[in-house]
Amino acid sequence: MEYGILGNTDIKVSKLCVGCMSFGKAGTMHDWTLDEAESEKVIKHALDLGYNFFDTANGYSAGTSEEYLGRALKKNIARDQVVIASKVYFNEGRLTKAAIMREIDGTLTRLGTDYLDLYIIHRFDYDTPIEETMEALHELVKSGKVRALGASAMYGYQFYNMQLVAKENGWTPFSAMENHYNLLYREDERELIPICKQMNVSLIPYSPLAAGHLARQQWKSDSLRGTTDRVAMGKYDKTETEDLKIVKRVAELAERYNCKMSQIAIAWQWQKEILSPIIGATKTQYLDDAAHAFEVKLTTDDLAYLEELYVPHKIVGAIDKNPEQGVILPDEKK
């Protein structure tokens, strides 16, 4: 495992992050999530491999993701040896001060810890003044409940404005951006990613394997997740024809380098100055595969070959308005 520093903080994270949307009571959000025993098995294996960075959210599987993660970590490692991230937004009140103060306490209780290493706003809140949100988040840092702040999928101008408000008021800025980014979805290269690099904000993208599409040559999968994950279908199926051409090139390079397709996709991320791609694993093998991606070194020609066929995509991740209350999967295919 390799490690890096998160933004302008002193927090050291593994250069692969365990995505905890895979953990939680099945049926409360997705049908394919792992039960508590299986979740602990994957979490323990991640720790054995040197992963120290775990990303969950208050809305994942009705809070059971946080509960499973918290209990598994408590049984297997000292608290100060891991970096735990969670999120707020898909809840009553969105990013109002009252909601943030209520939700952090719920998150800490479910995780069984008295502080969070990284607190991420899950989307941009169109109904709450930026000042109210940033001041509330700053108060959490001052109080010791949170060590660092992050944001997730949003438009570049929104992120820039939030950082500006923090700077103007002497409040804690964001140190991390968890955005939607992979070889099949690169829209954030236009605005958001350059802004993050300018501000030394670490990139920790979700869906680095495009819901498995960058890990296999055929588009469809007959796994439980492949047949029931309506969010993945909503994100990727519209551009199957164009994107399969890129998938084919990933497969070609994997054959040339004698490695897994997923390792090519992850190695590409590091070449793009990504700090820690988030790996959502339902099997321990997927964590092993990701860790071996460190052995793959892509050339400049490889990067150009992988990127050449990309076509503009509809925005997936950033939203144009707050969804109706209770909606936690805005990208879902209905």
Short mmCIF file of C-alpha atoms in Angstrom, two decimals:
data_model
loop_
_atom_site.label_atom_id
_atom_site.label_comp_id
_atom_site.label_asym_id
_atom_site.label_seq_id
_atom_site.Cartn_x
_atom_site.Cartn_y
_atom_site.Cartn_z
CA MET A 1 0.00 0.00 0.00
CA GLU A 2 1.07 3.57 -0.63
CA TYR A 3 -0.05 6.66 1.29
CA GLY A 4 -0.51 10.36 0.73
CA ILE A 5 -1.54 13.51 2.60
CA LEU A 6 -5.09 14.84 2.36
CA GLY A 7 -5.11 18.41 1.00
CA ASN A 8 -3.59 20.95 3.36
CA THR A 9 -4.11 18.73 6.42
CA ASP A 10 -1.74 16.37 8.23
CA ILE A 11 -4.05 13.39 7.64
CA LYS A 12 -2.26 10.43 6.00
CA VAL A 13 -4.54 8.23 3.89
CA SER A 14 -4.00 5.07 1.88
CA LYS A 15 -4.01 5.79 -1.86
CA LEU A 16 -6.99 3.48 -2.12
CA CYS A 17 -10.16 4.13 -0.11
CA VAL A 18 -12.76 1.52 0.88
CA GLY A 19 -16.21 2.60 -0.28
CA CYS A 20 -18.74 1.55 2.34
CA MET A 21 -21.91 1.82 0.26
CA SER A 22 -21.33 -1.93 -0.21
CA PHE A 23 -22.06 -2.52 3.49
CA GLY A 24 -25.47 -2.40 5.15
CA LYS A 25 -28.82 -4.09 5.53
CA ALA A 26 -29.97 -5.25 2.08
CA GLY A 27 -33.21 -3.70 0.86
CA THR A 28 -32.86 -0.46 2.82
CA MET A 29 -31.05 1.19 -0.10
CA HIS A 30 -29.68 -1.48 -2.45
CA ASP A 31 -30.47 -5.19 -2.75
CA TRP A 32 -26.83 -6.21 -3.13
CA THR A 33 -25.20 -4.84 0.06
CA LEU A 34 -23.31 -7.14 2.46
CA ASP A 35 -24.66 -8.16 5.87
CA GLU A 36 -22.69 -7.35 9.02
CA ALA A 37 -20.58 -10.53 9.09
CA GLU A 38 -19.62 -10.26 5.41
CA SER A 39 -18.96 -6.52 5.79
CA GLU A 40 -16.56 -7.17 8.66
CA LYS A 41 -14.77 -9.81 6.60
CA VAL A 42 -14.14 -7.30 3.79
CA ILE A 43 -13.18 -4.50 6.22
CA LYS A 44 -10.72 -6.75 8.09
CA HIS A 45 -9.13 -7.85 4.81
CA ALA A 46 -8.76 -4.20 3.77
CA LEU A 47 -6.96 -3.43 7.04
CA ASP A 48 -4.64 -6.43 6.52
CA LEU A 49 -3.72 -5.01 3.09
CA GLY A 50 -2.90 -1.58 4.53
CA TYR A 51 -6.06 0.31 3.59
CA ASN A 52 -6.65 2.88 6.32
CA PHE A 53 -9.27 5.09 4.61
CA PHE A 54 -13.00 4.30 4.76
CA ASP A 55 -15.81 6.32 3.19
CA THR A 56 -19.45 5.99 4.29
CA ALA A 57 -22.51 8.26 4.62
CA ASN A 58 -25.43 8.90 6.93
CA GLY A 59 -27.85 7.82 4.19
CA TYR A 60 -26.17 4.55 3.18
CA SER A 61 -28.58 1.69 3.91
CA ALA A 62 -30.54 3.69 6.50
CA GLY A 63 -27.47 4.19 8.70
CA THR A 64 -26.51 0.52 8.87
CA SER A 65 -23.39 1.10 6.75
CA GLU A 66 -22.02 3.40 9.45
CA GLU A 67 -23.04 0.93 12.17
CA TYR A 68 -21.37 -2.08 10.48
CA LEU A 69 -18.22 -0.08 9.73
CA GLY A 70 -17.94 1.32 13.24
CA ARG A 71 -18.31 -2.05 14.93
CA ALA A 72 -15.90 -3.80 12.54
CA LEU A 73 -13.19 -1.17 13.01
CA LYS A 74 -13.59 -1.18 16.80
CA LYS A 75 -13.00 -4.95 16.87
CA ASN A 76 -9.99 -4.93 14.56
CA ILE A 77 -7.90 -1.74 14.88
CA ALA A 78 -7.15 1.26 17.10
CA ARG A 79 -9.23 4.33 16.26
CA ASP A 80 -6.22 6.56 15.57
CA GLN A 81 -4.93 4.13 12.95
CA VAL A 82 -7.83 4.68 10.54
CA VAL A 83 -9.30 7.63 8.64
CA ILE A 84 -13.11 7.62 8.61
CA ALA A 85 -15.12 9.80 6.24
CA SER A 86 -18.89 10.22 6.27
CA LYS A 87 -21.37 12.54 4.60
CA VAL A 88 -24.36 14.82 5.15
CA TYR A 89 -27.05 16.13 2.75
CA PHE A 90 -29.59 13.39 1.91
CA ASN A 91 -31.41 14.06 5.16
CA GLU A 92 -34.11 16.30 6.53
CA GLY A 93 -32.96 19.93 6.40
CA ARG A 94 -30.11 19.18 3.95
CA LEU A 95 -27.16 21.46 4.89
CA THR A 96 -28.83 23.84 7.33
CA LYS A 97 -27.00 24.43 10.59
CA ALA A 98 -29.66 22.52 12.53
CA ALA A 99 -29.43 19.54 10.19
CA ILE A 100 -25.62 19.43 10.23
CA MET A 101 -25.50 19.58 14.03
CA ARG A 102 -28.13 16.82 14.31
CA GLU A 103 -26.65 14.57 11.64
CA ILE A 104 -23.04 14.65 12.87
CA ASP A 105 -24.19 13.38 16.26
CA GLY A 106 -26.17 10.58 14.62
CA THR A 107 -23.18 9.63 12.48
CA LEU A 108 -20.77 9.60 15.43
CA THR A 109 -23.20 7.48 17.47
CA ARG A 110 -23.64 4.93 14.69
CA LEU A 111 -19.89 4.74 14.10
CA GLY A 112 -19.19 4.48 17.83
CA THR A 113 -16.56 7.23 17.81
CA ASP A 114 -16.33 10.75 19.23
CA TYR A 115 -14.80 12.32 16.10
CA LEU A 116 -14.80 12.01 12.34
CA ASP A 117 -11.62 12.47 10.30
CA LEU A 118 -13.37 13.82 7.21
CA TYR A 119 -16.93 15.20 6.95
CA ILE A 120 -18.20 15.56 3.40
CA ILE A 121 -21.21 17.45 2.10
CA HIS A 122 -22.85 14.92 -0.22
CA ARG A 123 -24.22 17.48 -2.72
CA PHE A 124 -24.74 21.25 -3.08
CA ASP A 125 -27.78 22.55 -1.17
CA TYR A 126 -29.80 24.99 -3.28
CA ASP A 127 -32.03 26.05 -0.37
CA THR A 128 -29.50 26.93 2.35
CA PRO A 129 -27.18 29.96 2.27
CA ILE A 130 -23.56 28.94 1.72
CA GLU A 131 -22.56 31.03 4.74
CA GLU A 132 -24.84 29.03 7.05
CA THR A 133 -23.41 25.72 5.84
CA MET A 134 -19.75 26.73 5.96
CA GLU A 135 -20.01 28.31 9.41
CA ALA A 136 -21.73 25.21 10.79
CA LEU A 137 -19.06 22.94 9.35
CA HIS A 138 -16.35 25.20 10.78
CA GLU A 139 -17.97 24.92 14.21
CA LEU A 140 -17.69 21.14 14.00
CA VAL A 141 -13.95 21.44 13.32
CA LYS A 142 -13.50 23.91 16.19
CA SER A 143 -15.40 21.62 18.56
CA GLY A 144 -13.21 18.62 17.71
CA LYS A 145 -16.02 16.52 16.29
CA VAL A 146 -14.48 16.73 12.79
CA ARG A 147 -10.83 16.98 11.72
CA ALA A 148 -11.25 18.02 8.07
CA LEU A 149 -13.96 18.91 5.55
CA GLY A 150 -14.77 17.66 2.08
CA ALA A 151 -17.37 18.12 -0.65
CA SER A 152 -18.88 15.76 -3.19
CA ALA A 153 -20.30 15.98 -6.71
CA MET A 154 -21.22 19.56 -7.63
CA TYR A 155 -20.48 22.21 -10.26
CA GLY A 156 -17.12 23.96 -10.24
CA TYR A 157 -18.56 27.42 -9.58
CA GLN A 158 -20.47 26.10 -6.55
CA PHE A 159 -17.36 24.57 -5.02
CA TYR A 160 -15.35 27.71 -5.75
CA ASN A 161 -17.99 29.91 -4.10
CA MET A 162 -18.05 27.74 -0.97
CA GLN A 163 -14.26 27.88 -0.70
CA LEU A 164 -14.40 31.66 -1.19
CA VAL A 165 -16.93 32.10 1.62
CA ALA A 166 -14.74 30.03 3.94
CA LYS A 167 -11.68 32.10 3.07
CA GLU A 168 -13.46 35.45 3.46
CA ASN A 169 -14.73 34.51 6.92
CA GLY A 170 -11.70 32.69 8.26
CA TRP A 171 -13.58 29.38 8.32
CA THR A 172 -12.24 25.89 7.57
CA PRO A 173 -12.05 25.25 3.80
CA PHE A 174 -12.57 21.92 2.08
CA SER A 175 -9.55 19.62 1.82
CA ALA A 176 -11.08 16.87 -0.34
CA MET A 177 -13.41 16.47 -3.31
CA GLU A 178 -15.29 13.20 -3.80
CA ASN A 179 -16.49 13.53 -7.38
CA HIS A 180 -17.68 11.21 -10.12
CA TYR A 181 -14.62 10.46 -12.25
CA ASN A 182 -13.38 7.56 -14.35
CA LEU A 183 -12.36 6.72 -17.93
CA LEU A 184 -16.04 6.67 -18.98
CA TYR A 185 -16.99 9.93 -17.23
CA ARG A 186 -14.57 12.85 -17.40
CA GLU A 187 -16.82 15.92 -17.39
CA ASP A 188 -15.17 17.36 -14.27
CA GLU A 189 -11.92 17.86 -16.20
CA ARG A 190 -13.46 21.06 -17.59
CA GLU A 191 -13.89 23.05 -14.35
CA LEU A 192 -14.07 21.21 -11.03
CA ILE A 193 -10.80 19.27 -11.16
CA PRO A 194 -8.65 22.28 -12.21
CA ILE A 195 -10.21 24.32 -9.36
CA CYS A 196 -9.39 21.54 -6.88
CA LYS A 197 -5.79 21.31 -8.08
CA GLN A 198 -5.42 25.09 -7.89
CA MET A 199 -6.57 25.00 -4.25
CA ASN A 200 -4.60 21.86 -3.27
CA VAL A 201 -7.84 19.99 -2.64
CA SER A 202 -7.28 16.23 -2.82
CA LEU A 203 -9.36 14.24 -5.30
CA ILE A 204 -10.97 11.06 -3.95
CA PRO A 205 -13.35 10.06 -6.77
CA TYR A 206 -16.18 7.61 -6.44
CA SER A 207 -17.01 5.01 -9.11
CA PRO A 208 -13.42 4.74 -10.46
CA LEU A 209 -14.39 1.50 -12.22
CA ALA A 210 -17.68 2.89 -13.57
CA ALA A 211 -19.74 0.38 -11.58
CA GLY A 212 -17.66 -2.51 -12.92
CA HIS A 213 -17.82 -1.53 -16.59
CA LEU A 214 -14.05 -0.90 -16.59
CA ALA A 215 -13.39 -4.30 -15.00
CA ARG A 216 -14.95 -6.57 -17.68
CA GLN A 217 -15.19 -6.63 -21.47
CA GLN A 218 -18.95 -7.23 -21.73
CA TRP A 219 -21.33 -4.44 -20.68
CA LYS A 220 -23.87 -6.54 -18.80
CA SER A 221 -23.15 -8.53 -15.65
CA ASP A 222 -25.36 -11.32 -14.29
CA SER A 223 -24.28 -10.71 -10.69
CA LEU A 224 -26.84 -9.58 -8.09
CA ARG A 225 -25.48 -6.07 -8.31
CA GLY A 226 -25.32 -6.15 -12.10
CA THR A 227 -28.98 -7.10 -12.40
CA THR A 228 -30.40 -4.88 -9.62
CA ASP A 229 -28.18 -1.76 -9.42
CA ARG A 230 -30.53 0.79 -10.99
CA VAL A 231 -28.20 3.63 -10.03
CA ALA A 232 -25.38 2.17 -12.15
CA MET A 233 -27.84 1.67 -15.02
CA GLY A 234 -28.95 5.29 -14.74
CA LYS A 235 -25.37 6.53 -14.79
CA TYR A 236 -23.92 4.50 -17.62
CA ASP A 237 -26.37 2.67 -19.87
CA LYS A 238 -27.24 5.71 -22.01
CA THR A 239 -23.72 5.81 -23.48
CA GLU A 240 -23.05 2.07 -23.73
CA THR A 241 -22.22 2.15 -27.46
CA GLU A 242 -19.63 4.93 -27.20
CA ASP A 243 -18.15 3.75 -23.92
CA LEU A 244 -17.67 0.13 -24.94
CA LYS A 245 -14.98 1.37 -27.35
CA ILE A 246 -13.03 2.70 -24.37
CA VAL A 247 -13.65 -0.51 -22.40
CA LYS A 248 -12.11 -2.44 -25.31
CA ARG A 249 -8.95 -0.31 -25.10
CA VAL A 250 -8.71 -0.94 -21.35
CA ALA A 251 -8.91 -4.67 -22.10
CA GLU A 252 -6.17 -4.37 -24.75
CA LEU A 253 -3.79 -2.64 -22.33
CA ALA A 254 -4.61 -5.13 -19.56
CA GLU A 255 -3.60 -7.95 -21.90
CA ARG A 256 -0.39 -6.13 -22.86
CA TYR A 257 0.55 -5.50 -19.21
CA ASN A 258 -0.66 -8.94 -18.09
CA CYS A 259 -2.93 -7.44 -15.45
CA LYS A 260 -6.61 -6.97 -14.64
CA MET A 261 -8.69 -4.37 -16.50
CA SER A 262 -9.55 -2.78 -13.14
CA GLN A 263 -5.84 -2.22 -12.50
CA ILE A 264 -5.47 -0.27 -15.74
CA ALA A 265 -8.44 1.91 -14.79
CA ILE A 266 -7.06 2.59 -11.30
CA ALA A 267 -3.50 3.19 -12.52
CA TRP A 268 -4.94 5.77 -14.94
CA GLN A 269 -6.48 7.59 -11.97
CA TRP A 270 -3.16 7.94 -10.17
CA GLN A 271 -1.55 9.20 -13.38
CA LYS A 272 -4.25 11.92 -13.37
CA GLU A 273 -3.04 13.05 -9.90
CA ILE A 274 -5.89 11.42 -8.01
CA LEU A 275 -5.04 10.85 -4.35
CA SER A 276 -7.32 7.96 -3.43
CA PRO A 277 -9.94 6.33 -5.69
CA ILE A 278 -12.84 4.86 -3.72
CA ILE A 279 -13.18 1.09 -4.22
CA GLY A 280 -16.62 -0.31 -3.47
CA ALA A 281 -15.87 -3.97 -2.82
CA THR A 282 -18.37 -6.78 -2.21
CA LYS A 283 -15.56 -9.38 -2.33
CA THR A 284 -12.11 -9.37 -0.74
CA GLN A 285 -10.62 -10.24 -4.13
CA TYR A 286 -11.56 -6.79 -5.46
CA LEU A 287 -9.42 -5.18 -2.73
CA ASP A 288 -6.48 -7.41 -3.67
CA ASP A 289 -6.91 -6.52 -7.34
CA ALA A 290 -6.94 -2.80 -6.58
CA ALA A 291 -3.83 -3.01 -4.39
CA HIS A 292 -1.89 -4.67 -7.22
CA ALA A 293 -2.63 -1.67 -9.46
CA PHE A 294 0.41 0.01 -7.87
CA GLU A 295 2.52 -2.36 -9.99
CA VAL A 296 1.10 -0.97 -13.26
CA LYS A 297 2.90 2.05 -14.72
CA LEU A 298 1.18 3.58 -17.74
CA THR A 299 3.11 5.59 -20.33
CA THR A 300 2.09 8.91 -21.86
CA ASP A 301 1.11 7.01 -25.01
CA ASP A 302 -1.06 4.67 -22.94
CA LEU A 303 -2.91 7.61 -21.42
CA ALA A 304 -3.52 9.15 -24.83
CA TYR A 305 -4.78 5.82 -26.17
CA LEU A 306 -7.21 5.37 -23.26
CA GLU A 307 -8.52 8.93 -23.47
CA GLU A 308 -8.72 9.40 -27.24
CA LEU A 309 -12.25 8.09 -27.86
CA TYR A 310 -14.02 9.93 -25.03
CA VAL A 311 -17.12 11.91 -26.02
CA PRO A 312 -18.97 14.49 -23.88
CA HIS A 313 -21.49 13.01 -21.47
CA LYS A 314 -24.60 14.27 -19.76
CA ILE A 315 -23.78 15.50 -16.23
CA VAL A 316 -24.11 12.68 -13.70
CA GLY A 317 -23.34 13.48 -10.07
CA ALA A 318 -23.83 17.24 -9.76
CA ILE A 319 -27.54 18.11 -9.52
CA ASP A 320 -29.48 21.16 -10.76
CA LYS A 321 -31.85 21.35 -7.78
CA ASN A 322 -32.46 19.62 -4.48
CA PRO A 323 -34.33 16.33 -5.01
CA GLU A 324 -37.57 15.65 -3.18
CA GLN A 325 -37.19 14.79 0.49
CA GLY A 326 -36.45 11.11 0.94
CA VAL A 327 -34.66 10.68 -2.40
CA ILE A 328 -31.09 9.47 -1.80
CA LEU A 329 -30.36 8.05 -5.26
CA PRO A 330 -30.92 10.93 -7.72
CA ASP A 331 -29.16 9.10 -10.58
CA GLU A 332 -31.36 6.01 -10.35
CA LYS A 333 -32.89 4.54 -13.51
CA LYS A 334 -36.65 4.45 -12.95
#
